[in-house]
JSON list of C-alpha atoms in Angstrom, two decimals:
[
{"chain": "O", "resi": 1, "resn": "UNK", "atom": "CA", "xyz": [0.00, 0.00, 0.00]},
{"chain": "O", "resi": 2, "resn": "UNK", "atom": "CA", "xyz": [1.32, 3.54, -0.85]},
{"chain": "O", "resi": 3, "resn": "UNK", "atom": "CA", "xyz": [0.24, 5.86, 1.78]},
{"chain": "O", "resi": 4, "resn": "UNK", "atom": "CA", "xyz": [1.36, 9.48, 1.19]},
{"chain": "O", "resi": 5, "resn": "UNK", "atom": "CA", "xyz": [0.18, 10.25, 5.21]},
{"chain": "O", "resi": 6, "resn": "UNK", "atom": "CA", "xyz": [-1.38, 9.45, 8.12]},
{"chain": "O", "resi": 7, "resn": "UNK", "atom": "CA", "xyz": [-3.62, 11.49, 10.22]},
{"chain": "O", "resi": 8, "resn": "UNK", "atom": "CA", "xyz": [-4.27, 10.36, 13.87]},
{"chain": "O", "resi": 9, "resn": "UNK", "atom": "CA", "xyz": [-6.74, 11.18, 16.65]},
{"chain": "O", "resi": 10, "resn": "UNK", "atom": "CA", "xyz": [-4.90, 12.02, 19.99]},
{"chain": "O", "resi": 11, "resn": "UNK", "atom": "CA", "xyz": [-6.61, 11.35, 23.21]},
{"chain": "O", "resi": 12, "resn": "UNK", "atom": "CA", "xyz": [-7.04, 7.22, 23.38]},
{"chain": "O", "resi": 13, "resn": "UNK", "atom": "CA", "xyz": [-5.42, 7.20, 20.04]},
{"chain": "O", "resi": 14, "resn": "UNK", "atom": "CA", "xyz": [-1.74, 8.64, 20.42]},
{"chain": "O", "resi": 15, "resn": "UNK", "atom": "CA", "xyz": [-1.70, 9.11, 24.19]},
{"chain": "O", "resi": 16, "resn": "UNK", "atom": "CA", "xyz": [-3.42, 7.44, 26.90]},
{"chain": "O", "resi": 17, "resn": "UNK", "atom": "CA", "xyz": [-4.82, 11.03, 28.02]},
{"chain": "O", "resi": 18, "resn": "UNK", "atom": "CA", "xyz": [-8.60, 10.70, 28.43]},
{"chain": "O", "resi": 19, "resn": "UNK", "atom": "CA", "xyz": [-7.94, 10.31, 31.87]},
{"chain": "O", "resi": 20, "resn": "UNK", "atom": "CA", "xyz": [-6.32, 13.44, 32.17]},
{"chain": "O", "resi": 21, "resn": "UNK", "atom": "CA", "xyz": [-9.58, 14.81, 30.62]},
{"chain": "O", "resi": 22, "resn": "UNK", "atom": "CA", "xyz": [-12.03, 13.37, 32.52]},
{"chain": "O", "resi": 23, "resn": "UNK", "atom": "CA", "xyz": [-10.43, 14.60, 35.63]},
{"chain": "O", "resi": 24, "resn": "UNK", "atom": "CA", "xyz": [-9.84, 17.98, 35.19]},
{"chain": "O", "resi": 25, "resn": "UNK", "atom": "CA", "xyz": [-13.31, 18.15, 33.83]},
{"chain": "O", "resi": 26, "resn": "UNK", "atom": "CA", "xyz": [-14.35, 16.23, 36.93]},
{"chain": "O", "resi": 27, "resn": "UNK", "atom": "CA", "xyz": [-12.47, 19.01, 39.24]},
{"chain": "O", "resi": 28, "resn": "UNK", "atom": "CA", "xyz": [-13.39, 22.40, 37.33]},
{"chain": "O", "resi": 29, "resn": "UNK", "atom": "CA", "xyz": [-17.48, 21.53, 36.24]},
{"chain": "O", "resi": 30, "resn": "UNK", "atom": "CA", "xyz": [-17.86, 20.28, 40.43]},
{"chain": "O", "resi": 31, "resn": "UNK", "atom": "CA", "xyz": [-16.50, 23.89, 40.93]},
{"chain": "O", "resi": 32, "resn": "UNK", "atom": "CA", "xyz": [-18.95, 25.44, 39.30]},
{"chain": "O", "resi": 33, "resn": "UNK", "atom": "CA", "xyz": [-21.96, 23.64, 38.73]},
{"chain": "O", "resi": 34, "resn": "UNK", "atom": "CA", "xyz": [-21.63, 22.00, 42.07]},
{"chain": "O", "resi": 35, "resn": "UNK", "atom": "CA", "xyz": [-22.28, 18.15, 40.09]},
{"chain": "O", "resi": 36, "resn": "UNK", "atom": "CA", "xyz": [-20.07, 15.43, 40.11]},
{"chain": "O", "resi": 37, "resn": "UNK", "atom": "CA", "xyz": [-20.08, 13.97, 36.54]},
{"chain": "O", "resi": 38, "resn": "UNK", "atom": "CA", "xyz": [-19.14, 10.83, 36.25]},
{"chain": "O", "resi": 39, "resn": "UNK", "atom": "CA", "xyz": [-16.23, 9.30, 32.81]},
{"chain": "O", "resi": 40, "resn": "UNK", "atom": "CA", "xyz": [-19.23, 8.25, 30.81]},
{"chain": "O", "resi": 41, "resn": "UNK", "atom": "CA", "xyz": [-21.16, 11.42, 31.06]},
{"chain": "O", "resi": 42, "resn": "UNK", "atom": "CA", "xyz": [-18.27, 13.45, 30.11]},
{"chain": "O", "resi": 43, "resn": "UNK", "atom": "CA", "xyz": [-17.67, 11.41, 27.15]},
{"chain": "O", "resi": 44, "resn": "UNK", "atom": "CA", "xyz": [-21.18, 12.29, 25.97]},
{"chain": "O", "resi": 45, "resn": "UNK", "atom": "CA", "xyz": [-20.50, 15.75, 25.61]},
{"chain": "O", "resi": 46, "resn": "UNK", "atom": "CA", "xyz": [-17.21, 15.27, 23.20]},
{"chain": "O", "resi": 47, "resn": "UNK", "atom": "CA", "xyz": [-17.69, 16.78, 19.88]},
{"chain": "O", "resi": 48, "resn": "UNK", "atom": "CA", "xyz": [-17.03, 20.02, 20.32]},
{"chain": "O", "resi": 49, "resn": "UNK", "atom": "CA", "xyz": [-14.03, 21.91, 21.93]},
{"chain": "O", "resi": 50, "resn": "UNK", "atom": "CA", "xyz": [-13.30, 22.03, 25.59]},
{"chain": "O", "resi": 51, "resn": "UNK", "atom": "CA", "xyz": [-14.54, 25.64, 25.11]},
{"chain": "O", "resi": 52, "resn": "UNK", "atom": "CA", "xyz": [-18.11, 24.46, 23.52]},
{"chain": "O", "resi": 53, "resn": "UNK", "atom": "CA", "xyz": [-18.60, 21.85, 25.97]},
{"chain": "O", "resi": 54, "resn": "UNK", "atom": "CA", "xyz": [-17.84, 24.28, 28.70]},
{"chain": "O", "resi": 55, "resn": "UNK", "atom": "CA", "xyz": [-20.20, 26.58, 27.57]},
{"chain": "O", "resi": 56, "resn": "UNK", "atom": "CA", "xyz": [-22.93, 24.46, 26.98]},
{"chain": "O", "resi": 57, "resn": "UNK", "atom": "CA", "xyz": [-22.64, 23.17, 30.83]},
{"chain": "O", "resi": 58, "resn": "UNK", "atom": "CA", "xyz": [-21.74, 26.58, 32.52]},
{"chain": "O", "resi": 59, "resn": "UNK", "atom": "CA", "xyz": [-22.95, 29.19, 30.19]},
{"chain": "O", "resi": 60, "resn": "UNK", "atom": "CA", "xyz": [-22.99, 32.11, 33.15]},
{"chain": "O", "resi": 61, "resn": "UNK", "atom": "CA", "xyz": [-18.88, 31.36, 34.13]},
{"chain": "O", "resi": 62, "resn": "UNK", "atom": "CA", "xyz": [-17.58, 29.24, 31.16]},
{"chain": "O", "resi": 63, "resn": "UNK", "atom": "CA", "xyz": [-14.70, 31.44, 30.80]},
{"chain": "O", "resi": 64, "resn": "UNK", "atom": "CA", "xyz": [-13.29, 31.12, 34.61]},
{"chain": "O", "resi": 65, "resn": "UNK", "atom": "CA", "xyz": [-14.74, 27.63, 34.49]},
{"chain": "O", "resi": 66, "resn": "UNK", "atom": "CA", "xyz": [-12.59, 27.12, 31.17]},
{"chain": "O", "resi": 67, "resn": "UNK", "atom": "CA", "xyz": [-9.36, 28.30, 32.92]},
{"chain": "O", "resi": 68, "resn": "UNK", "atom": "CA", "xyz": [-9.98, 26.44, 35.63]},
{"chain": "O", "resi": 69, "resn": "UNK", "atom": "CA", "xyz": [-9.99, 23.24, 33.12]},
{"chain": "O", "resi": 70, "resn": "UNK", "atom": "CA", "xyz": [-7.01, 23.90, 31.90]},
{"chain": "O", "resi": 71, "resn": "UNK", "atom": "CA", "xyz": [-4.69, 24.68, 34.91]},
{"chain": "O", "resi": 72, "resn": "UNK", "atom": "CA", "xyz": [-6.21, 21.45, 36.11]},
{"chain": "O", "resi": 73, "resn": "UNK", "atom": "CA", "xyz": [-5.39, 19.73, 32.55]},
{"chain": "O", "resi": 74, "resn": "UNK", "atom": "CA", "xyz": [-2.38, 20.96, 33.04]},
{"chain": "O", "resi": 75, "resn": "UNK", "atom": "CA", "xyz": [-1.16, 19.73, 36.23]},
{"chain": "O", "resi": 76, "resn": "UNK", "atom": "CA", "xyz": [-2.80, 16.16, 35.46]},
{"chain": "O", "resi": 77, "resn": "UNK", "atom": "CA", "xyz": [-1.17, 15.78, 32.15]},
{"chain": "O", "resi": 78, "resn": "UNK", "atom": "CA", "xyz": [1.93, 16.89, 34.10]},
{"chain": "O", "resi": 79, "resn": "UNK", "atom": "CA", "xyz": [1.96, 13.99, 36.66]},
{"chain": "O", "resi": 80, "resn": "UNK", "atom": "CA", "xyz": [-0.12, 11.20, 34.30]},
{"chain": "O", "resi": 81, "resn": "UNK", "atom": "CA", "xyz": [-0.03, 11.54, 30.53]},
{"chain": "O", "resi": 82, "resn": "UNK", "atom": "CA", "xyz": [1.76, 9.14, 28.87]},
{"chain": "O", "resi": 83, "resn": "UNK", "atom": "CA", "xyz": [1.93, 7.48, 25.36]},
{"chain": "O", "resi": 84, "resn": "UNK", "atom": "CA", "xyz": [0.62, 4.24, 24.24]},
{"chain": "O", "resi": 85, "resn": "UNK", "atom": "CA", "xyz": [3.46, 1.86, 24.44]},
{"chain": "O", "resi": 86, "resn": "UNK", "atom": "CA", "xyz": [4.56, 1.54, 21.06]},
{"chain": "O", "resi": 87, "resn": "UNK", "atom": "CA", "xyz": [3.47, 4.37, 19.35]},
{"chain": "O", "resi": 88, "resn": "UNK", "atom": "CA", "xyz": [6.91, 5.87, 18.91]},
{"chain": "O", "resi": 89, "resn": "UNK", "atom": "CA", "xyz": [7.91, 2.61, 17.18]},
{"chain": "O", "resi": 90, "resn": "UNK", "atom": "CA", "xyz": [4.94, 3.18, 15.22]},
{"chain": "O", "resi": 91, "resn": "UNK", "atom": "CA", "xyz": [5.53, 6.75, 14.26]},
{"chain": "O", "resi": 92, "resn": "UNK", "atom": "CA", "xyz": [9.32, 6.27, 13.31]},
{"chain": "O", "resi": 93, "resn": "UNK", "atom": "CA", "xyz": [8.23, 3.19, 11.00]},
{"chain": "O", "resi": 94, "resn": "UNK", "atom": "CA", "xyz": [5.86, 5.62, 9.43]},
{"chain": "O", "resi": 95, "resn": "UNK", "atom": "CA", "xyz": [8.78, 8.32, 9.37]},
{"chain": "O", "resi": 96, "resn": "UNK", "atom": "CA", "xyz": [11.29, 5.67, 7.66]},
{"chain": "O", "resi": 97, "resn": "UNK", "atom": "CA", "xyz": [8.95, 5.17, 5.11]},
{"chain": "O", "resi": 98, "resn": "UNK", "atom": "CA", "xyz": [8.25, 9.22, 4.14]},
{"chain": "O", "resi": 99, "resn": "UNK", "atom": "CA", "xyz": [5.05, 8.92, 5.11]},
{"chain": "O", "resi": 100, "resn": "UNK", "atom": "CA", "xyz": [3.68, 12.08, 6.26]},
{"chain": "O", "resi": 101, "resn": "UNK", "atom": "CA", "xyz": [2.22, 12.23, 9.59]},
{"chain": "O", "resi": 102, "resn": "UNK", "atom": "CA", "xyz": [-0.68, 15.37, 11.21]},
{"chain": "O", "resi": 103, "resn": "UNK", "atom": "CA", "xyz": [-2.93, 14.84, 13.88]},
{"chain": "O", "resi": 104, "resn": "UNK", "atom": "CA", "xyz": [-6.74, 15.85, 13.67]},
{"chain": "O", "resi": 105, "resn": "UNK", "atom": "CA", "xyz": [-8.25, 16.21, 17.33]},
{"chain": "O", "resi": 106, "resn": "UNK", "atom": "CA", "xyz": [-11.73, 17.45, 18.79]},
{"chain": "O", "resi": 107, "resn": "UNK", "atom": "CA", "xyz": [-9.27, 19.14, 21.99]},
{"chain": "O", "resi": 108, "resn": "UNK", "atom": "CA", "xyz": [-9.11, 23.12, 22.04]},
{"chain": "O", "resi": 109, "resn": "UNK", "atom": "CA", "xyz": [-5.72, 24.25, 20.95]},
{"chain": "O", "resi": 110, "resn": "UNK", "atom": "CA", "xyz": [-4.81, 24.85, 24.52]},
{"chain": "O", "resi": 111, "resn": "UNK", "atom": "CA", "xyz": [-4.90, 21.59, 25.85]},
{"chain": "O", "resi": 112, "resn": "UNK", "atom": "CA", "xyz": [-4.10, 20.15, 22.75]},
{"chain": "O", "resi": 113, "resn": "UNK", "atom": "CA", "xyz": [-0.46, 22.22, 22.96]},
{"chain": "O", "resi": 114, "resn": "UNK", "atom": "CA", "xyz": [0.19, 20.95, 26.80]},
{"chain": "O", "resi": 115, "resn": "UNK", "atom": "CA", "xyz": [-0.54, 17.07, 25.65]},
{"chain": "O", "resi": 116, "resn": "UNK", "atom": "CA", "xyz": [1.93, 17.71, 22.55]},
{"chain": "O", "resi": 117, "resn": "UNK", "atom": "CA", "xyz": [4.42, 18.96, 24.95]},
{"chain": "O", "resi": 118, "resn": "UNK", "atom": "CA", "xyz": [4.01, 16.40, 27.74]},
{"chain": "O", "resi": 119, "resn": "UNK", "atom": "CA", "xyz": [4.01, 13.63, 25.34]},
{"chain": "O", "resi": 120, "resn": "UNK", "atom": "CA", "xyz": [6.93, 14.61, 23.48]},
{"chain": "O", "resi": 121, "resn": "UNK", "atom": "CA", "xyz": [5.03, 14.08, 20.05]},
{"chain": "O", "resi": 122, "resn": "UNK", "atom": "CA", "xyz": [5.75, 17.96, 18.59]},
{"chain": "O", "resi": 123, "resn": "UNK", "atom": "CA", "xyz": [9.18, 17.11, 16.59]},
{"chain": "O", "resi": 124, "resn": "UNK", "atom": "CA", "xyz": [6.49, 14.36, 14.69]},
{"chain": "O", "resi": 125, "resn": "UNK", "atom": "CA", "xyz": [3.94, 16.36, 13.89]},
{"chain": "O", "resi": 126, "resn": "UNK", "atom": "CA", "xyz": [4.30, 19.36, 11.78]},
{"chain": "O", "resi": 127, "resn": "UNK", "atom": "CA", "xyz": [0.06, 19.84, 11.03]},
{"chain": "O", "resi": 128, "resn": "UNK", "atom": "CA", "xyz": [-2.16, 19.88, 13.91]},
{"chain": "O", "resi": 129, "resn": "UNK", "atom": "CA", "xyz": [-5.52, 20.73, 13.25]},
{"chain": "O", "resi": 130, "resn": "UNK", "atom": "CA", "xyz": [-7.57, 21.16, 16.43]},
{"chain": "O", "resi": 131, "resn": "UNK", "atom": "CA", "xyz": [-11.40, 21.67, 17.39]},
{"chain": "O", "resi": 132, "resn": "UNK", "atom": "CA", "xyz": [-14.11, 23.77, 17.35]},
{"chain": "O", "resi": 133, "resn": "UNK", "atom": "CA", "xyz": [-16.49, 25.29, 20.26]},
{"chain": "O", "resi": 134, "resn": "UNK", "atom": "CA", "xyz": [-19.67, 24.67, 18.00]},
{"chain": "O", "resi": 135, "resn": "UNK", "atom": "CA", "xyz": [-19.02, 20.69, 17.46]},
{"chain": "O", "resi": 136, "resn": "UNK", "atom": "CA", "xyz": [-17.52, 18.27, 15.95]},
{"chain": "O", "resi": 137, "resn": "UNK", "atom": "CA", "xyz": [-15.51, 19.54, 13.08]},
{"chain": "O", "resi": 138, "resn": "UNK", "atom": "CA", "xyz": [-12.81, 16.65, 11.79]},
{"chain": "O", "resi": 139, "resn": "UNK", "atom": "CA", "xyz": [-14.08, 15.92, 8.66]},
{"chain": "O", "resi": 140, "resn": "UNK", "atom": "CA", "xyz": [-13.17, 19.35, 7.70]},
{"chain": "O", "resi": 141, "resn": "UNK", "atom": "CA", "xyz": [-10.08, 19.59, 9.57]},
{"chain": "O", "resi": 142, "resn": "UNK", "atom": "CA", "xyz": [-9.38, 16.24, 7.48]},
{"chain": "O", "resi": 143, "resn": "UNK", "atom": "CA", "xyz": [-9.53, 17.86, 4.65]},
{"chain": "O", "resi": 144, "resn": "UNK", "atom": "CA", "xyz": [-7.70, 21.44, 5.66]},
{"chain": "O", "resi": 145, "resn": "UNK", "atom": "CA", "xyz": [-4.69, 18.67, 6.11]},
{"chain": "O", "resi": 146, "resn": "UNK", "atom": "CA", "xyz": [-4.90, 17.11, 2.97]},
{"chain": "O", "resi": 147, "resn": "UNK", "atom": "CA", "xyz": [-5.23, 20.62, 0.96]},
{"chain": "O", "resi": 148, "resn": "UNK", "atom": "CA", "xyz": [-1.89, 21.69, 2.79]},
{"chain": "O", "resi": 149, "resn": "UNK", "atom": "CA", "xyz": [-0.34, 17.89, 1.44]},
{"chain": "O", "resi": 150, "resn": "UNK", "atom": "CA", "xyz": [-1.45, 18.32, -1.76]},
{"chain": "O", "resi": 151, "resn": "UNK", "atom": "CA", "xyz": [-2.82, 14.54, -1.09]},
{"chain": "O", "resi": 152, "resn": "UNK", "atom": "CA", "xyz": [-5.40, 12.80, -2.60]},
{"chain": "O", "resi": 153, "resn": "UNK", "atom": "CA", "xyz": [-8.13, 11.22, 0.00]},
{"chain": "O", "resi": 154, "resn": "UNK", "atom": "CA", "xyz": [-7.77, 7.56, -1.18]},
{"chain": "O", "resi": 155, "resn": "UNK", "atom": "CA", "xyz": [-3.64, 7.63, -0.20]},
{"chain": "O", "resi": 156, "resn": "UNK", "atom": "CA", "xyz": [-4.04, 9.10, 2.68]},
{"chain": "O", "resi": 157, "resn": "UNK", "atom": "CA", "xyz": [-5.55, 7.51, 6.40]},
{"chain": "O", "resi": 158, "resn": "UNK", "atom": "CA", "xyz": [-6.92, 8.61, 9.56]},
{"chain": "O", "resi": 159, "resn": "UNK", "atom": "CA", "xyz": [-6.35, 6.46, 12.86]},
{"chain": "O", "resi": 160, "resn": "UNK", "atom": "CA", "xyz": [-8.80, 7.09, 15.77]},
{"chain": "O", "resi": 161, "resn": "UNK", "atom": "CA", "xyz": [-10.57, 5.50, 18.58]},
{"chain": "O", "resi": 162, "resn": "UNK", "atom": "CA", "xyz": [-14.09, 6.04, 18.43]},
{"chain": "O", "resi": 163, "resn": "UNK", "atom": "CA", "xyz": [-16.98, 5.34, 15.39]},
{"chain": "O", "resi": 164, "resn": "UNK", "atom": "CA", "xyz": [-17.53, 9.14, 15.05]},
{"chain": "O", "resi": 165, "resn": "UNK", "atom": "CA", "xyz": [-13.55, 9.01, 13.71]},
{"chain": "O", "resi": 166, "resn": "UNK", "atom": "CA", "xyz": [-14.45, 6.14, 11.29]},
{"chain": "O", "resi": 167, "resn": "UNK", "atom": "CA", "xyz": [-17.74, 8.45, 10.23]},
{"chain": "O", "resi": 168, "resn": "UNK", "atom": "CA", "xyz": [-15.33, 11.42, 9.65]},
{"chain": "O", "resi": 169, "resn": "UNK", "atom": "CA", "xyz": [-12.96, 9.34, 7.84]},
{"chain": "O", "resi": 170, "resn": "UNK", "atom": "CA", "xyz": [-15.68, 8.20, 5.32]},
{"chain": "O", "resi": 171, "resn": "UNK", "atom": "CA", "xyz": [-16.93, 11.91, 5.05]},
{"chain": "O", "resi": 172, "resn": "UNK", "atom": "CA", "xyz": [-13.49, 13.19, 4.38]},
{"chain": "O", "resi": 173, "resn": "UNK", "atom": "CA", "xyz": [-12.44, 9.95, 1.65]},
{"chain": "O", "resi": 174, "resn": "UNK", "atom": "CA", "xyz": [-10.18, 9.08, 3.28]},
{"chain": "O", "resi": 175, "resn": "UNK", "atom": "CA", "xyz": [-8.97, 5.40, 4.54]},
{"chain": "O", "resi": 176, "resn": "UNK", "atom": "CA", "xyz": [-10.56, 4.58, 8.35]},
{"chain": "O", "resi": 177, "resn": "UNK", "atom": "CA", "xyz": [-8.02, 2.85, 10.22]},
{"chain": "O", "resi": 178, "resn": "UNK", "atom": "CA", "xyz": [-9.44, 1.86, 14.17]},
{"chain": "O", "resi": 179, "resn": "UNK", "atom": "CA", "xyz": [-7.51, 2.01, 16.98]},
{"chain": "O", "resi": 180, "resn": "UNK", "atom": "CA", "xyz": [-9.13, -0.24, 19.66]},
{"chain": "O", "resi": 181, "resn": "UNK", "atom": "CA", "xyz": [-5.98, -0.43, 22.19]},
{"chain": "O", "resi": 182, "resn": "UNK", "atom": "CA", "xyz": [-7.46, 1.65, 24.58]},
{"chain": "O", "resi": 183, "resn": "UNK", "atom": "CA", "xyz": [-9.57, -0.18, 27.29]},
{"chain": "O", "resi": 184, "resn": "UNK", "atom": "CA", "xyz": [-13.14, 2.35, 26.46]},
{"chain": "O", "resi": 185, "resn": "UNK", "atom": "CA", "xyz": [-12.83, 1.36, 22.41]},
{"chain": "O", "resi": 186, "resn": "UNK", "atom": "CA", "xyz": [-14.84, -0.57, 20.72]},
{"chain": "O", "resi": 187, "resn": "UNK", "atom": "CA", "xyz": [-13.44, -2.92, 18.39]},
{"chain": "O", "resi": 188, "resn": "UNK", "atom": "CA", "xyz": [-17.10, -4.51, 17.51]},
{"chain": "O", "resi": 189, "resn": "UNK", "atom": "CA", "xyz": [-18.39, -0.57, 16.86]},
{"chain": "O", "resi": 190, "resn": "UNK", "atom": "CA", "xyz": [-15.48, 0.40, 14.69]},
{"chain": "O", "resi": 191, "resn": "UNK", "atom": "CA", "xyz": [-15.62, -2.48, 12.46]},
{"chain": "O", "resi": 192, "resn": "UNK", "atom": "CA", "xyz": [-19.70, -2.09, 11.80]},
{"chain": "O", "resi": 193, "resn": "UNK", "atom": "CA", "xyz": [-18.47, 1.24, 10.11]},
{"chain": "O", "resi": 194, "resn": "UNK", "atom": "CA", "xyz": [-16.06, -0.50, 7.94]},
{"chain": "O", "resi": 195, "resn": "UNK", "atom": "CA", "xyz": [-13.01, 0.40, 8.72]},
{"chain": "O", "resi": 196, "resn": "UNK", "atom": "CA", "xyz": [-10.00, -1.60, 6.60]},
{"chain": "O", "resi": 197, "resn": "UNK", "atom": "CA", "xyz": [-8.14, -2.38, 10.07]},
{"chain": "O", "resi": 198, "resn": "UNK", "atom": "CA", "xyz": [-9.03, -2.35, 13.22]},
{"chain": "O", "resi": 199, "resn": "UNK", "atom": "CA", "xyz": [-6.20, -3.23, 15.50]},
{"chain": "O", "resi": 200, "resn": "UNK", "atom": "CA", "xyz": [-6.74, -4.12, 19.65]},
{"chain": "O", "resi": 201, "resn": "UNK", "atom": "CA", "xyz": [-2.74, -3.15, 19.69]},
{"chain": "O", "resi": 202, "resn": "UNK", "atom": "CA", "xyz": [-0.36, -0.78, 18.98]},
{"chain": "O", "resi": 203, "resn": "UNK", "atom": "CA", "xyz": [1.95, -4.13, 18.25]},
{"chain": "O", "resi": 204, "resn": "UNK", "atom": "CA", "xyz": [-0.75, -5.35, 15.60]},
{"chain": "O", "resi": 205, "resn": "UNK", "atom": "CA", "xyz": [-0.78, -1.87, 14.02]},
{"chain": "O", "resi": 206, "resn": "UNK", "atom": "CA", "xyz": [2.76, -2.01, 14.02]},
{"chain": "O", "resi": 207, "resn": "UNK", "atom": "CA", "xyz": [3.05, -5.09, 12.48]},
{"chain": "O", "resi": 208, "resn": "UNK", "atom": "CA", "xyz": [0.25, -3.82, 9.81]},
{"chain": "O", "resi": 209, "resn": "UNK", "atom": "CA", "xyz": [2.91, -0.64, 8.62]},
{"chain": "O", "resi": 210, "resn": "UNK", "atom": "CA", "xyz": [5.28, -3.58, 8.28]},
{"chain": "O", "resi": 211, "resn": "UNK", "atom": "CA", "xyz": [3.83, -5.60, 6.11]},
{"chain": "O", "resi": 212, "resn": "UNK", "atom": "CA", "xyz": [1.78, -3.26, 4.29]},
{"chain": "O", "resi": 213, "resn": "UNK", "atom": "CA", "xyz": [2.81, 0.20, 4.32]},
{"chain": "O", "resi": 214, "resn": "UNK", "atom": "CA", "xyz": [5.42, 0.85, 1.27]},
{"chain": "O", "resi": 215, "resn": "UNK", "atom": "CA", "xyz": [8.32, 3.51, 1.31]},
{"chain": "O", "resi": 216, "resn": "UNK", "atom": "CA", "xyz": [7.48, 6.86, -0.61]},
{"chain": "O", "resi": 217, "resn": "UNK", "atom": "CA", "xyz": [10.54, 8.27, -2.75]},
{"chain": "O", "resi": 218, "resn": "UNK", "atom": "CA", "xyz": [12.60, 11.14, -0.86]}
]
């Protein structure tokens, strides 16, 4: 297969971070809405930004409720981020082969920044397209990456956790690959979109560059 890039999620894909989110959500939304909300109803709300979710839930204080989020992100991702074991081995196979390599994410730009930082992924990733505060925007954030590529959709792949991913990947043309390594993916879900792969490791989807992914020309 002749890939000219790969596009990957971040949180559940790249790093195991949606602790980190659920957390300092946890911590700044009992501040000011005086709830405890639990990992599953956080998860509901993803689609938008950090910023939209916020302001949906706290419309009054979102904007001291929003820095609150982020100091809190920001000491958690400190102490706990980490990457997926693997995924460097993953990303220099990719790298050895001159395929090109962005990152598409739902996160605001802030947080997205301190989990680039904290998981040492910047000097991969030259295109980072981040979210929006009115919803779920990848499919055009997809395509904002493969306009500054000059790739065509059907060379080109996106790797995420979740079925929305494997929708936007179909909206955008280009090639759904599913990442189920993280303990809240769904293998079973992924796959009813049609995704090519679907791989319950980072070892299987290294073993799928391998074997399948060729070397562009320098």
């Amino acid at each position: 297969m002749k890939l000219a890039g790969v596009i990957f999620d971040l949180d559940g894909t790249l790093g195991d971070t949606l602790p980190v989110c659920f957390a300092a959500f946890r911590r700044a939304l009992r501040k000011f809405s005086d709830r405890h909300h639990t990992d599953e109803e956080i998860a509901a709300l993803f689609g938008p930004s950090e910023e939209g979710m916020i302001q949906r839930l706290v419309p009054d204080q979102w904007q001291a409720c929003l820095e609150t989020y982020l100091a809190e992100y920001e000491k958690e991702s400190t102490r706990n981020a980490r990457l997926f074991p693997g995924i460097e081995t993953a990303l220099r196979l990719l790298e050895e082969r001159s395929v090109a390599l962005a990152i598409v994410t739902g996160k605001g730009a802030h947080s997205a920044a301190i989990s680039l930082r904290d998981l040492k992924l910047a000097e991969h990733f030259d295109v980072v397209e981040t979210g929006s505060a009115e919803g779920g925007v990848k499919p055009r954030s997809i395509q904002k990456v493969l306009t500054k590529w000059g790739a065509v959709p059907s060379q080109v792949a996106y790797v995420g956790d979740a079925p929305s991913d494997m929708e936007a990947a179909r909206e955008a043309g280009v090639i759904p690959l599913g990442a189920a390594w993280d303990a809240t993916s769904s293998a079973e879900s992924m796959n009813a979109l049609r995704t090519l792969e679907t791989f319950r490791s980072v070892e299987g989807f290294i073993t799928w560059i391998e074997e399948n992914v060729e070397s562009n020309p320098r």
